[in-house]
PDB file of C-alpha atoms in Angstrom:
ATOM      1  CA  MET T   1       0.000   0.000   0.000  1.00 50.00           C
ATOM      2  CA  SER T   2       2.852   2.395   0.867  1.00 56.00           C
ATOM      3  CA  LYS T   3       4.547   1.714  -2.498  1.00 60.00           C
ATOM      4  CA  LEU T   4       1.289   2.432  -4.305  1.00 60.00           C
ATOM      5  CA  PHE T   5       0.873   5.690  -2.396  1.00 55.00           C
ATOM      6  CA  HIS T   6       4.485   6.659  -3.160  1.00 56.00           C
ATOM      7  CA  ARG T   7       3.945   6.067  -6.883  1.00 59.00           C
ATOM      8  CA  PHE T   8       0.743   8.099  -6.749  1.00 55.00           C
ATOM      9  CA  LYS T   9       2.604  11.024  -5.148  1.00 56.00           C
ATOM     10  CA  ILE T  10       5.148  10.931  -7.981  1.00 59.00           C
ATOM     11  CA  LEU T  11       2.528  10.650 -10.728  1.00 66.00           C
ATOM     12  CA  PHE T  12      -0.025  13.080  -9.237  1.00 63.00           C
ATOM     13  CA  PRO T  13       1.638  16.310 -10.498  1.00 62.00           C
ATOM     14  CA  TYR T  14       1.738  14.958 -14.056  1.00 66.00           C
ATOM     15  CA  ILE T  15      -1.829  13.691 -13.874  1.00 72.00           C
ATOM     16  CA  ALA T  16      -2.822  17.172 -12.685  1.00 68.00           C
ATOM     17  CA  ILE T  17      -0.906  18.847 -15.548  1.00 69.00           C
ATOM     18  CA  VAL T  18      -2.426  16.595 -18.227  1.00 76.00           C
ATOM     19  CA  THR T  19      -5.889  17.185 -16.760  1.00 76.00           C
ATOM     20  CA  PHE T  20      -5.283  20.944 -16.613  1.00 72.00           C
ATOM     21  CA  ILE T  21      -4.074  21.107 -20.233  1.00 74.00           C
ATOM     22  CA  TYR T  22      -7.036  19.027 -21.349  1.00 78.00           C
ATOM     23  CA  LEU T  23      -9.457  21.392 -19.569  1.00 77.00           C
ATOM     24  CA  ILE T  24      -7.752  24.441 -21.091  1.00 78.00           C
ATOM     25  CA  PHE T  25      -7.983  22.942 -24.586  1.00 79.00           C
ATOM     26  CA  ASN T  26     -11.661  22.138 -24.132  1.00 83.00           C
ATOM     27  CA  TYR T  27     -12.329  25.632 -22.765  1.00 77.00           C
ATOM     28  CA  TYR T  28     -10.494  27.213 -25.701  1.00 78.00           C
ATOM     29  CA  GLU T  29     -12.423  25.137 -28.238  1.00 80.00           C
ATOM     30  CA  SER T  30     -15.719  26.184 -26.653  1.00 81.00           C
ATOM     31  CA  ASN T  31     -14.818  29.851 -26.077  1.00 82.00           C
ATOM     32  CA  LYS T  32     -12.494  30.915 -28.904  1.00 80.00           C
ATOM     33  CA  SER T  33     -14.016  34.387 -29.003  1.00 82.00           C
ATOM     34  CA  ASP T  34     -12.795  35.020 -25.430  1.00 80.00           C
ATOM     35  CA  PHE T  35      -9.208  34.687 -26.667  1.00 84.00           C
ATOM     36  CA  SER T  36      -9.522  37.281 -29.443  1.00 83.00           C
ATOM     37  CA  PHE T  37      -7.144  39.610 -27.573  1.00 82.00           C
ATOM     38  CA  LEU T  38      -4.283  37.236 -28.421  1.00 83.00           C
ATOM     39  CA  TYR T  39      -4.336  38.423 -32.035  1.00 81.00           C
ATOM     40  CA  ASN T  40      -3.711  42.020 -30.982  1.00 77.00           C
ATOM     41  CA  ILE T  41      -0.576  41.503 -28.875  1.00 86.00           C
ATOM     42  CA  LYS T  42       2.262  43.778 -29.945  1.00 88.00           C
ATOM     43  CA  LYS T  43       5.766  42.350 -30.221  1.00 89.00           C
ATOM     44  CA  GLU T  44       7.045  45.281 -28.170  1.00 92.00           C
ATOM     45  CA  TYR T  45       4.951  44.138 -25.208  1.00 92.00           C
ATOM     46  CA  LEU T  46       6.293  40.589 -25.409  1.00 91.00           C
ATOM     47  CA  LEU T  47       9.895  41.821 -25.603  1.00 94.00           C
ATOM     48  CA  LEU T  48       9.294  44.091 -22.612  1.00 95.00           C
ATOM     49  CA  ILE T  49       7.878  41.216 -20.568  1.00 94.00           C
ATOM     50  CA  CYS T  50      10.842  39.008 -21.525  1.00 94.00           C
ATOM     51  CA  LEU T  51      13.191  41.799 -20.403  1.00 96.00           C
ATOM     52  CA  PHE T  52      11.415  41.984 -17.049  1.00 96.00           C
ATOM     53  CA  CYS T  53      11.679  38.193 -16.725  1.00 95.00           C
ATOM     54  CA  LEU T  54      15.416  38.366 -17.424  1.00 96.00           C
ATOM     55  CA  ILE T  55      15.810  40.965 -14.667  1.00 96.00           C
ATOM     56  CA  TYR T  56      13.726  38.727 -12.380  1.00 96.00           C
ATOM     57  CA  LEU T  57      16.140  35.827 -12.987  1.00 96.00           C
ATOM     58  CA  ILE T  58      19.099  38.139 -12.322  1.00 96.00           C
ATOM     59  CA  THR T  59      17.618  39.107  -8.944  1.00 97.00           C
ATOM     60  CA  GLU T  60      17.232  35.384  -8.202  1.00 96.00           C
ATOM     61  CA  SER T  61      20.959  35.066  -8.939  1.00 97.00           C
ATOM     62  CA  PHE T  62      21.809  37.837  -6.480  1.00 97.00           C
ATOM     63  CA  ILE T  63      19.671  36.116  -3.846  1.00 96.00           C
ATOM     64  CA  LEU T  64      21.753  32.977  -4.377  1.00 96.00           C
ATOM     65  CA  VAL T  65      24.907  35.101  -4.000  1.00 96.00           C
ATOM     66  CA  VAL T  66      23.634  36.381  -0.639  1.00 95.00           C
ATOM     67  CA  LEU T  67      22.967  32.799   0.468  1.00 94.00           C
ATOM     68  CA  ILE T  68      26.449  31.660  -0.557  1.00 95.00           C
ATOM     69  CA  ASN T  69      28.149  34.689   1.022  1.00 93.00           C
ATOM     70  CA  HIS T  70      26.376  33.935   4.294  1.00 91.00           C
ATOM     71  CA  PHE T  71      28.453  30.760   4.541  1.00 90.00           C
ATOM     72  CA  LYS T  72      31.658  32.735   3.802  1.00 90.00           C
ATOM     73  CA  LYS T  73      31.854  31.240   0.309  1.00 92.00           C
ATOM     74  CA  LYS T  74      32.040  32.943  -3.073  1.00 92.00           C
ATOM     75  CA  LEU T  75      30.597  32.235  -6.492  1.00 93.00           C
ATOM     76  CA  LYS T  76      30.516  34.573  -9.490  1.00 93.00           C
ATOM     77  CA  ILE T  77      27.166  36.132 -10.321  1.00 94.00           C
ATOM     78  CA  SER T  78      27.397  34.666 -13.845  1.00 93.00           C
ATOM     79  CA  LYS T  79      27.660  31.115 -12.447  1.00 93.00           C
ATOM     80  CA  CYS T  80      24.828  31.809 -10.008  1.00 95.00           C
ATOM     81  CA  PHE T  81      22.697  32.940 -12.945  1.00 96.00           C
ATOM     82  CA  PHE T  82      23.238  29.674 -14.811  1.00 94.00           C
ATOM     83  CA  VAL T  83      22.607  27.645 -11.634  1.00 94.00           C
ATOM     84  CA  ILE T  84      19.288  29.492 -11.289  1.00 95.00           C
ATOM     85  CA  CYS T  85      18.423  28.738 -14.938  1.00 94.00           C
ATOM     86  CA  ALA T  86      19.230  25.058 -14.318  1.00 93.00           C
ATOM     87  CA  THR T  87      17.062  25.162 -11.178  1.00 92.00           C
ATOM     88  CA  TYR T  88      14.068  26.440 -13.151  1.00 90.00           C
ATOM     89  CA  PHE T  89      14.814  23.917 -15.910  1.00 89.00           C
ATOM     90  CA  PHE T  90      14.589  20.998 -13.465  1.00 87.00           C
ATOM     91  CA  ASN T  91      11.456  22.388 -11.798  1.00 83.00           C
ATOM     92  CA  THR T  92       9.728  22.458 -15.179  1.00 80.00           C
ATOM     93  CA  PHE T  93       9.615  18.658 -15.139  1.00 75.00           C
ATOM     94  CA  ILE T  94       9.856  17.544 -11.515  1.00 73.00           C
ATOM     95  CA  GLN T  95       8.817  19.945  -8.780  1.00 70.00           C
ATOM     96  CA  PHE T  96      11.517  20.684  -6.171  1.00 73.00           C
ATOM     97  CA  SER T  97      14.125  18.829  -8.244  1.00 81.00           C
ATOM     98  CA  GLY T  98      15.684  22.231  -8.934  1.00 84.00           C
ATOM     99  CA  LEU T  99      16.073  22.741  -5.207  1.00 87.00           C
ATOM    100  CA  GLY T 100      17.785  19.358  -5.032  1.00 89.00           C
ATOM    101  CA  PHE T 101      20.151  20.335  -7.845  1.00 91.00           C
ATOM    102  CA  ARG T 102      21.089  23.558  -6.062  1.00 93.00           C
ATOM    103  CA  ALA T 103      21.659  21.696  -2.795  1.00 92.00           C
ATOM    104  CA  TYR T 104      23.878  19.156  -4.584  1.00 92.00           C
ATOM    105  CA  TYR T 105      25.808  21.866  -6.446  1.00 92.00           C
ATOM    106  CA  LEU T 106      26.515  23.913  -3.305  1.00 94.00           C
ATOM    107  CA  LYS T 107      27.530  20.813  -1.354  1.00 93.00           C
ATOM    108  CA  LYS T 108      29.765  19.508  -4.134  1.00 90.00           C
ATOM    109  CA  PHE T 109      31.586  22.702  -5.087  1.00 91.00           C
ATOM    110  CA  LEU T 110      31.287  24.953  -2.037  1.00 93.00           C
ATOM    111  CA  ASP T 111      30.932  22.413   0.778  1.00 92.00           C
ATOM    112  CA  ILE T 112      27.702  23.979   2.072  1.00 93.00           C
ATOM    113  CA  LYS T 113      25.741  21.458   4.121  1.00 91.00           C
ATOM    114  CA  VAL T 114      22.431  20.419   2.585  1.00 92.00           C
ATOM    115  CA  VAL T 115      20.560  20.923   5.881  1.00 89.00           C
ATOM    116  CA  ASP T 116      21.956  24.441   6.309  1.00 88.00           C
ATOM    117  CA  PHE T 117      21.103  25.272   2.699  1.00 92.00           C
ATOM    118  CA  LEU T 118      17.519  24.064   3.125  1.00 90.00           C
ATOM    119  CA  ILE T 119      17.042  25.986   6.379  1.00 88.00           C
ATOM    120  CA  ILE T 120      18.309  29.291   5.006  1.00 91.00           C
ATOM    121  CA  SER T 121      16.262  28.726   1.820  1.00 91.00           C
ATOM    122  CA  ILE T 122      13.147  28.384   3.977  1.00 90.00           C
ATOM    123  CA  LEU T 123      14.069  31.578   5.835  1.00 91.00           C
ATOM    124  CA  PHE T 124      14.490  33.369   2.503  1.00 93.00           C
ATOM    125  CA  ILE T 125      11.052  32.148   1.378  1.00 91.00           C
ATOM    126  CA  TYR T 126       9.682  33.468   4.679  1.00 92.00           C
ATOM    127  CA  ILE T 127      11.164  36.886   3.901  1.00 94.00           C
ATOM    128  CA  GLU T 128       9.754  36.723   0.373  1.00 94.00           C
ATOM    129  CA  LEU T 129       6.225  36.143   1.657  1.00 93.00           C
ATOM    130  CA  THR T 130       6.647  38.904   4.234  1.00 94.00           C
ATOM    131  CA  VAL T 131       7.814  41.397   1.609  1.00 95.00           C
ATOM    132  CA  PHE T 132       5.087  40.557  -0.919  1.00 95.00           C
ATOM    133  CA  SER T 133       2.284  40.554   1.648  1.00 94.00           C
ATOM    134  CA  THR T 134       3.504  43.847   3.166  1.00 94.00           C
ATOM    135  CA  PHE T 135       3.959  45.701  -0.128  1.00 95.00           C
ATOM    136  CA  GLY T 136       0.770  44.164  -1.480  1.00 92.00           C
ATOM    137  CA  PHE T 137      -1.203  45.420   1.517  1.00 91.00           C
ATOM    138  CA  LEU T 138       0.411  48.888   1.479  1.00 92.00           C
ATOM    139  CA  GLY T 139      -0.187  49.264  -2.252  1.00 90.00           C
ATOM    140  CA  ILE T 140      -3.848  48.274  -2.020  1.00 87.00           C
ATOM    141  CA  PHE T 141      -4.348  50.352   1.150  1.00 85.00           C
ATOM    142  CA  PHE T 142      -3.058  53.593  -0.385  1.00 85.00           C
ATOM    143  CA  ILE T 143      -4.888  53.080  -3.681  1.00 84.00           C
ATOM    144  CA  ASP T 144      -8.103  52.495  -1.747  1.00 78.00           C
ATOM    145  CA  LEU T 145      -7.356  55.522   0.460  1.00 77.00           C
ATOM    146  CA  PHE T 146      -6.992  57.947  -2.436  1.00 74.00           C
ATOM    147  CA  ASN T 147      -9.534  56.435  -4.825  1.00 68.00           C
ATOM    148  CA  LYS T 148     -12.862  55.807  -3.179  1.00 59.00           C
ATOM    149  CA  ASP T 149     -14.467  54.826  -6.485  1.00 57.00           C
ATOM    150  CA  LEU T 150     -12.722  51.462  -6.480  1.00 57.00           C
ATOM    151  CA  SER T 151     -14.603  48.457  -5.146  1.00 57.00           C
ATOM    152  CA  LEU T 152     -11.900  46.561  -3.307  1.00 58.00           C
ATOM    153  CA  VAL T 153     -12.503  43.288  -1.551  1.00 62.00           C
ATOM    154  CA  LYS T 154     -12.133  43.805   2.193  1.00 73.00           C
ATOM    155  CA  GLU T 155     -11.165  40.164   2.635  1.00 77.00           C
ATOM    156  CA  ILE T 156      -8.075  40.678   0.471  1.00 83.00           C
ATOM    157  CA  LYS T 157      -6.923  43.677   2.508  1.00 83.00           C
ATOM    158  CA  ILE T 158      -7.539  41.871   5.774  1.00 85.00           C
ATOM    159  CA  LEU T 159      -5.759  38.720   4.574  1.00 87.00           C
ATOM    160  CA  LEU T 160      -2.675  40.611   3.390  1.00 89.00           C
ATOM    161  CA  PHE T 161      -2.555  42.667   6.587  1.00 90.00           C
ATOM    162  CA  LEU T 162      -2.775  39.567   8.780  1.00 92.00           C
ATOM    163  CA  VAL T 163      -0.121  37.692   6.800  1.00 90.00           C
ATOM    164  CA  SER T 164       2.207  40.710   6.864  1.00 92.00           C
ATOM    165  CA  PHE T 165       1.663  41.393  10.573  1.00 93.00           C
ATOM    166  CA  VAL T 166       1.999  37.794  11.744  1.00 91.00           C
ATOM    167  CA  MET T 167       5.135  37.120   9.699  1.00 89.00           C
ATOM    168  CA  THR T 168       6.848  40.387  10.676  1.00 89.00           C
ATOM    169  CA  PHE T 169       5.925  39.878  14.351  1.00 90.00           C
ATOM    170  CA  THR T 170       7.223  36.294  14.291  1.00 86.00           C
ATOM    171  CA  LEU T 171      10.471  37.369  12.642  1.00 82.00           C
ATOM    172  CA  TYR T 172      11.282  39.890  15.368  1.00 82.00           C
ATOM    173  CA  PHE T 173      10.051  37.901  18.366  1.00 84.00           C
ATOM    174  CA  TYR T 174      10.828  34.319  17.291  1.00 80.00           C
ATOM    175  CA  LYS T 175      12.779  33.546  20.488  1.00 82.00           C
ATOM    176  CA  LYS T 176       9.955  34.535  22.836  1.00 84.00           C
ATOM    177  CA  ILE T 177       7.383  32.803  20.614  1.00 81.00           C
ATOM    178  CA  PHE T 178       9.438  29.601  20.508  1.00 79.00           C
ATOM    179  CA  ASP T 179       9.997  29.598  24.295  1.00 81.00           C
ATOM    180  CA  THR T 180       6.294  30.229  24.960  1.00 82.00           C
ATOM    181  CA  LEU T 181       5.132  27.497  22.564  1.00 76.00           C
ATOM    182  CA  ASN T 182       7.730  25.131  23.976  1.00 77.00           C
ATOM    183  CA  LYS T 183       6.246  25.563  27.451  1.00 77.00           C
ATOM    184  CA  ILE T 184       2.700  25.039  26.206  1.00 78.00           C
ATOM    185  CA  ILE T 185       3.013  22.222  23.634  1.00 77.00           C
ATOM    186  CA  ASN T 186       6.709  21.220  23.790  1.00 75.00           C
ATOM    187  CA  ILE T 187       7.415  22.398  20.239  1.00 73.00           C
ATOM    188  CA  ASN T 188      10.924  20.966  20.545  1.00 72.00           C
ATOM    189  CA  LYS T 189       9.400  17.665  19.413  1.00 73.00           C
ATOM    190  CA  ILE T 190       8.895  19.127  15.945  1.00 74.00           C
ATOM    191  CA  LYS T 191      12.400  18.613  14.604  1.00 74.00           C
ATOM    192  CA  PHE T 192      11.933  20.857  11.598  1.00 73.00           C
ATOM    193  CA  ILE T 193      10.982  23.915  13.688  1.00 78.00           C
ATOM    194  CA  LYS T 194      13.620  23.135  16.293  1.00 78.00           C
ATOM    195  CA  ASN T 195      16.359  23.031  13.620  1.00 78.00           C
ATOM    196  CA  ILE T 196      15.331  26.426  12.288  1.00 80.00           C
ATOM    197  CA  TYR T 197      15.345  27.875  15.806  1.00 78.00           C
ATOM    198  CA  LEU T 198      18.783  26.401  16.544  1.00 76.00           C
ATOM    199  CA  PHE T 199      20.087  27.729  13.224  1.00 78.00           C
ATOM    200  CA  LEU T 200      18.870  31.245  14.059  1.00 77.00           C
ATOM    201  CA  SER T 201      20.229  31.040  17.607  1.00 76.00           C
ATOM    202  CA  ASN T 202      23.629  29.619  16.658  1.00 72.00           C
ATOM    203  CA  LYS T 203      26.391  32.171  17.289  1.00 66.00           C
ATOM    204  CA  GLU T 204      28.101  31.083  14.070  1.00 62.00           C
ATOM    205  CA  ASN T 205      24.996  32.237  12.221  1.00 64.00           C
ATOM    206  CA  SER T 206      24.725  35.516  14.127  1.00 66.00           C
ATOM    207  CA  ASP T 207      24.872  37.480  10.855  1.00 81.00           C
ATOM    208  CA  ILE T 208      21.775  35.720   9.506  1.00 84.00           C
ATOM    209  CA  ILE T 209      19.714  38.865  10.163  1.00 82.00           C
ATOM    210  CA  ASN T 210      22.051  40.852   7.911  1.00 87.00           C
ATOM    211  CA  SER T 211      21.642  38.235   5.180  1.00 89.00           C
ATOM    212  CA  LEU T 212      17.856  38.384   5.548  1.00 89.00           C
ATOM    213  CA  LYS T 213      17.952  42.189   5.301  1.00 89.00           C
ATOM    214  CA  LYS T 214      20.063  42.006   2.140  1.00 92.00           C
ATOM    215  CA  VAL T 215      17.824  39.444   0.500  1.00 95.00           C
ATOM    216  CA  SER T 216      14.709  41.463   1.359  1.00 95.00           C
ATOM    217  CA  ILE T 217      15.970  44.229  -0.969  1.00 95.00           C
ATOM    218  CA  PHE T 218      15.940  41.831  -3.919  1.00 96.00           C
ATOM    219  CA  TYR T 219      12.452  40.602  -3.022  1.00 96.00           C
ATOM    220  CA  VAL T 220      11.239  44.205  -3.048  1.00 96.00           C
ATOM    221  CA  ILE T 221      12.722  44.538  -6.539  1.00 97.00           C
ATOM    222  CA  GLN T 222      11.004  41.300  -7.558  1.00 96.00           C
ATOM    223  CA  PHE T 223       7.682  42.630  -6.277  1.00 97.00           C
ATOM    224  CA  PHE T 224       7.942  45.631  -8.595  1.00 96.00           C
ATOM    225  CA  ILE T 225       9.213  43.514 -11.510  1.00 96.00           C
ATOM    226  CA  LEU T 226       6.339  41.067 -11.201  1.00 95.00           C
ATOM    227  CA  SER T 227       3.875  43.954 -10.861  1.00 95.00           C
ATOM    228  CA  ALA T 228       5.357  45.515 -14.027  1.00 96.00           C
ATOM    229  CA  ILE T 229       4.903  42.236 -15.926  1.00 95.00           C
ATOM    230  CA  PHE T 230       1.248  42.047 -14.957  1.00 94.00           C
ATOM    231  CA  TYR T 231       0.846  45.767 -15.673  1.00 95.00           C
ATOM    232  CA  VAL T 232       1.834  45.117 -19.303  1.00 94.00           C
ATOM    233  CA  GLY T 233      -0.462  42.066 -19.308  1.00 92.00           C
ATOM    234  CA  TYR T 234      -3.435  44.156 -18.195  1.00 92.00           C
ATOM    235  CA  ILE T 235      -2.605  46.763 -20.853  1.00 92.00           C
ATOM    236  CA  ILE T 236      -2.868  44.001 -23.454  1.00 90.00           C
ATOM    237  CA  LEU T 237      -6.233  43.036 -21.964  1.00 89.00           C
ATOM    238  CA  ASN T 238      -7.289  46.705 -22.118  1.00 87.00           C
ATOM    239  CA  LYS T 239      -8.244  46.869 -18.438  1.00 85.00           C
ATOM    240  CA  ASP T 240      -8.707  49.821 -16.096  1.00 80.00           C
ATOM    241  CA  ASP T 241      -7.183  50.192 -12.616  1.00 80.00           C
ATOM    242  CA  LEU T 242      -3.894  48.815 -13.927  1.00 86.00           C
ATOM    243  CA  ILE T 243      -1.772  49.497 -10.836  1.00 89.00           C
ATOM    244  CA  LEU T 244      -4.285  47.972  -8.443  1.00 88.00           C
ATOM    245  CA  LEU T 245      -4.801  44.851 -10.546  1.00 88.00           C
ATOM    246  CA  SER T 246      -1.044  44.462 -11.055  1.00 92.00           C
ATOM    247  CA  ILE T 247      -0.340  44.646  -7.309  1.00 92.00           C
ATOM    248  CA  ILE T 248      -3.008  42.047  -6.529  1.00 90.00           C
ATOM    249  CA  ALA T 249      -1.808  39.730  -9.313  1.00 90.00           C
ATOM    250  CA  SER T 250       1.848  40.087  -8.273  1.00 93.00           C
ATOM    251  CA  THR T 251       1.152  39.397  -4.594  1.00 92.00           C
ATOM    252  CA  PHE T 252      -1.073  36.368  -5.061  1.00 90.00           C
ATOM    253  CA  THR T 253       1.031  34.883  -7.851  1.00 89.00           C
ATOM    254  CA  ASP T 254       3.980  34.931  -5.473  1.00 89.00           C
ATOM    255  CA  PHE T 255       1.827  33.240  -2.820  1.00 87.00           C
ATOM    256  CA  SER T 256       1.018  30.514  -5.341  1.00 84.00           C
ATOM    257  CA  PHE T 257       4.745  29.738  -5.732  1.00 79.00           C
ATOM    258  CA  ILE T 258       4.736  28.418  -2.160  1.00 77.00           C
ATOM    259  CA  PHE T 259       2.059  25.843  -3.007  1.00 72.00           C
ATOM    260  CA  THR T 260       3.740  24.385  -6.073  1.00 68.00           C
ATOM    261  CA  PHE T 261       2.250  20.916  -6.006  1.00 66.00           C
ATOM    262  CA  THR T 262       2.649  20.739  -9.775  1.00 67.00           C
ATOM    263  CA  PRO T 263       5.699  21.584 -11.901  1.00 65.00           C
ATOM    264  CA  TYR T 264       5.929  25.345 -12.323  1.00 65.00           C
ATOM    265  CA  ALA T 265       2.733  25.775 -10.269  1.00 69.00           C
ATOM    266  CA  ILE T 266       0.554  24.928 -13.280  1.00 73.00           C
ATOM    267  CA  GLY T 267      -3.060  25.262 -12.210  1.00 73.00           C
ATOM    268  CA  ILE T 268      -2.041  26.670  -8.813  1.00 78.00           C
ATOM    269  CA  SER T 269      -1.170  30.163 -10.054  1.00 81.00           C
ATOM    270  CA  GLU T 270      -4.394  30.265 -12.057  1.00 81.00           C
ATOM    271  CA  ALA T 271      -6.427  29.344  -8.978  1.00 81.00           C
ATOM    272  CA  PHE T 272      -4.790  32.073  -6.878  1.00 83.00           C
ATOM    273  CA  LEU T 273      -5.273  34.682  -9.602  1.00 83.00           C
ATOM    274  CA  TYR T 274      -8.909  33.713 -10.055  1.00 81.00           C
ATOM    275  CA  ALA T 275      -9.642  33.827  -6.315  1.00 78.00           C
ATOM    276  CA  SER T 276      -7.972  37.218  -5.840  1.00 79.00           C
ATOM    277  CA  ASN T 277      -9.691  38.820  -8.841  1.00 76.00           C
ATOM    278  CA  TYR T 278     -13.207  37.444  -8.583  1.00 69.00           C
ATOM    279  CA  ASN T 279     -14.802  40.889  -8.120  1.00 69.00           C
ATOM    280  CA  PHE T 280     -12.988  42.464 -11.097  1.00 74.00           C
ATOM    281  CA  ASP T 281     -14.874  40.486 -13.737  1.00 74.00           C
ATOM    282  CA  LEU T 282     -11.820  38.835 -15.266  1.00 81.00           C
ATOM    283  CA  LYS T 283     -12.668  36.042 -17.672  1.00 84.00           C
ATOM    284  CA  ILE T 284     -11.080  32.615 -17.333  1.00 84.00           C
ATOM    285  CA  SER T 285      -9.336  33.221 -20.664  1.00 87.00           C
ATOM    286  CA  GLU T 286      -7.750  36.376 -19.226  1.00 88.00           C
ATOM    287  CA  ILE T 287      -6.650  34.563 -16.073  1.00 88.00           C
ATOM    288  CA  LEU T 288      -5.004  31.890 -18.228  1.00 86.00           C
ATOM    289  CA  PHE T 289      -3.275  34.561 -20.286  1.00 89.00           C
ATOM    290  CA  LEU T 290      -1.919  36.445 -17.262  1.00 89.00           C
ATOM    291  CA  SER T 291      -0.492  33.393 -15.528  1.00 86.00           C
ATOM    292  CA  ASN T 292       1.040  31.909 -18.662  1.00 86.00           C
ATOM    293  CA  ILE T 293       2.558  35.063 -20.148  1.00 88.00           C
ATOM    294  CA  PHE T 294       4.899  35.207 -17.147  1.00 87.00           C
ATOM    295  CA  ARG T 295       5.458  31.466 -17.144  1.00 86.00           C
ATOM    296  CA  LEU T 296       6.209  31.199 -20.866  1.00 87.00           C
ATOM    297  CA  SER T 297       8.386  34.327 -20.959  1.00 91.00           C
ATOM    298  CA  MET T 298      10.504  32.902 -18.147  1.00 92.00           C
ATOM    299  CA  PHE T 299      10.631  29.577 -20.011  1.00 90.00           C
ATOM    300  CA  VAL T 300      11.989  31.222 -23.171  1.00 92.00           C
ATOM    301  CA  ILE T 301      14.958  32.546 -21.159  1.00 94.00           C
ATOM    302  CA  TYR T 302      15.845  29.852 -18.639  1.00 93.00           C
ATOM    303  CA  PHE T 303      15.164  26.755 -20.749  1.00 92.00           C
ATOM    304  CA  PRO T 304      17.860  27.184 -23.457  1.00 93.00           C
ATOM    305  CA  LEU T 305      20.351  28.642 -20.951  1.00 93.00           C
ATOM    306  CA  GLY T 306      19.608  25.823 -18.502  1.00 91.00           C
ATOM    307  CA  VAL T 307      20.155  23.179 -21.203  1.00 90.00           C
ATOM    308  CA  ILE T 308      23.452  24.762 -22.291  1.00 91.00           C
ATOM    309  CA  TYR T 309      24.693  24.960 -18.717  1.00 91.00           C
ATOM    310  CA  LEU T 310      23.683  21.388 -17.861  1.00 89.00           C
ATOM    311  CA  ILE T 311      25.455  20.031 -20.970  1.00 87.00           C
ATOM    312  CA  GLY T 312      28.617  21.813 -19.844  1.00 87.00           C
ATOM    313  CA  PHE T 313      28.084  20.664 -16.261  1.00 84.00           C
ATOM    314  CA  ILE T 314      27.695  17.002 -17.268  1.00 82.00           C
ATOM    315  CA  LYS T 315      30.765  17.247 -19.514  1.00 80.00           C
ATOM    316  CA  PHE T 316      32.762  18.740 -16.633  1.00 75.00           C
ATOM    317  CA  LYS T 317      31.633  15.949 -14.287  1.00 73.00           C
ATOM    318  CA  ARG T 318      32.682  13.263 -16.790  1.00 74.00           C
ATOM    319  CA  GLU T 319      36.126  14.821 -17.204  1.00 66.00           C
ATOM    320  CA  GLN T 320      36.514  14.830 -13.415  1.00 68.00           C
ATOM    321  CA  ASN T 321      35.734  11.116 -13.256  1.00 61.00           C
TER     322      ASN T 321
END
């Protein structure tokens, strides 16, 4: 029974992708008129989105540099960029395999422990969610404050505020929170949480806060890059309230990256975009367009570069052996 369940876990993402593609095809066949905007896309817009995606990948490379520097190691930004492209390449087919490749690479060439890499990666993801929820809330709050004609969903504002507040509060008071929970429910039994706490408390990792501050700058940049990508997407769709819609799409798309049960979050990003835009009368065809224009533009960049790098990487490994 356990073997059957294990096989199901492996096959589930691909079953979900095939099902999702099948549903999209059927929807397109039945609603071709809803996709008429595709014929009016200007090449300039596509090139601009690809440029934004390239910058997004470069910021990912700098985030990897910060991670490596935290362990007193060094790796050129150019190599980090190709490692990131390879990471995305692997994740296209098997979710989290890119994370495994990065862990292997850093262990093999920089002697960074896999456990330490995974812990600091989780902390970086924590900062990413904090940044996106905070800037998402502030953006929506100020737009709503100065434009009373907009019909914003209160639930979205409340959700983003709560996520931002809880995550920021936890980040600053993690020691007191851990000690309090440990007294109440003996949280030490949860090895995963205990390891993160020990990592943060370790004197050798005392500069972790500085690393988190540095990486937060790049996540702020990513927030604006992703918002810019969706801004262009909404221009193509000829929508109003471009800034507001772009902020919402950017924030919730980033949230969807955390729940990547399928390769490249196929179906997950669409669900998050649909849920966060249900009162803006976006059609399903438009939701599909918005999620995939970012996905495909990223693919155009990282896929060929990832293949080239992996061919060189495999060749290098063979020469070593």
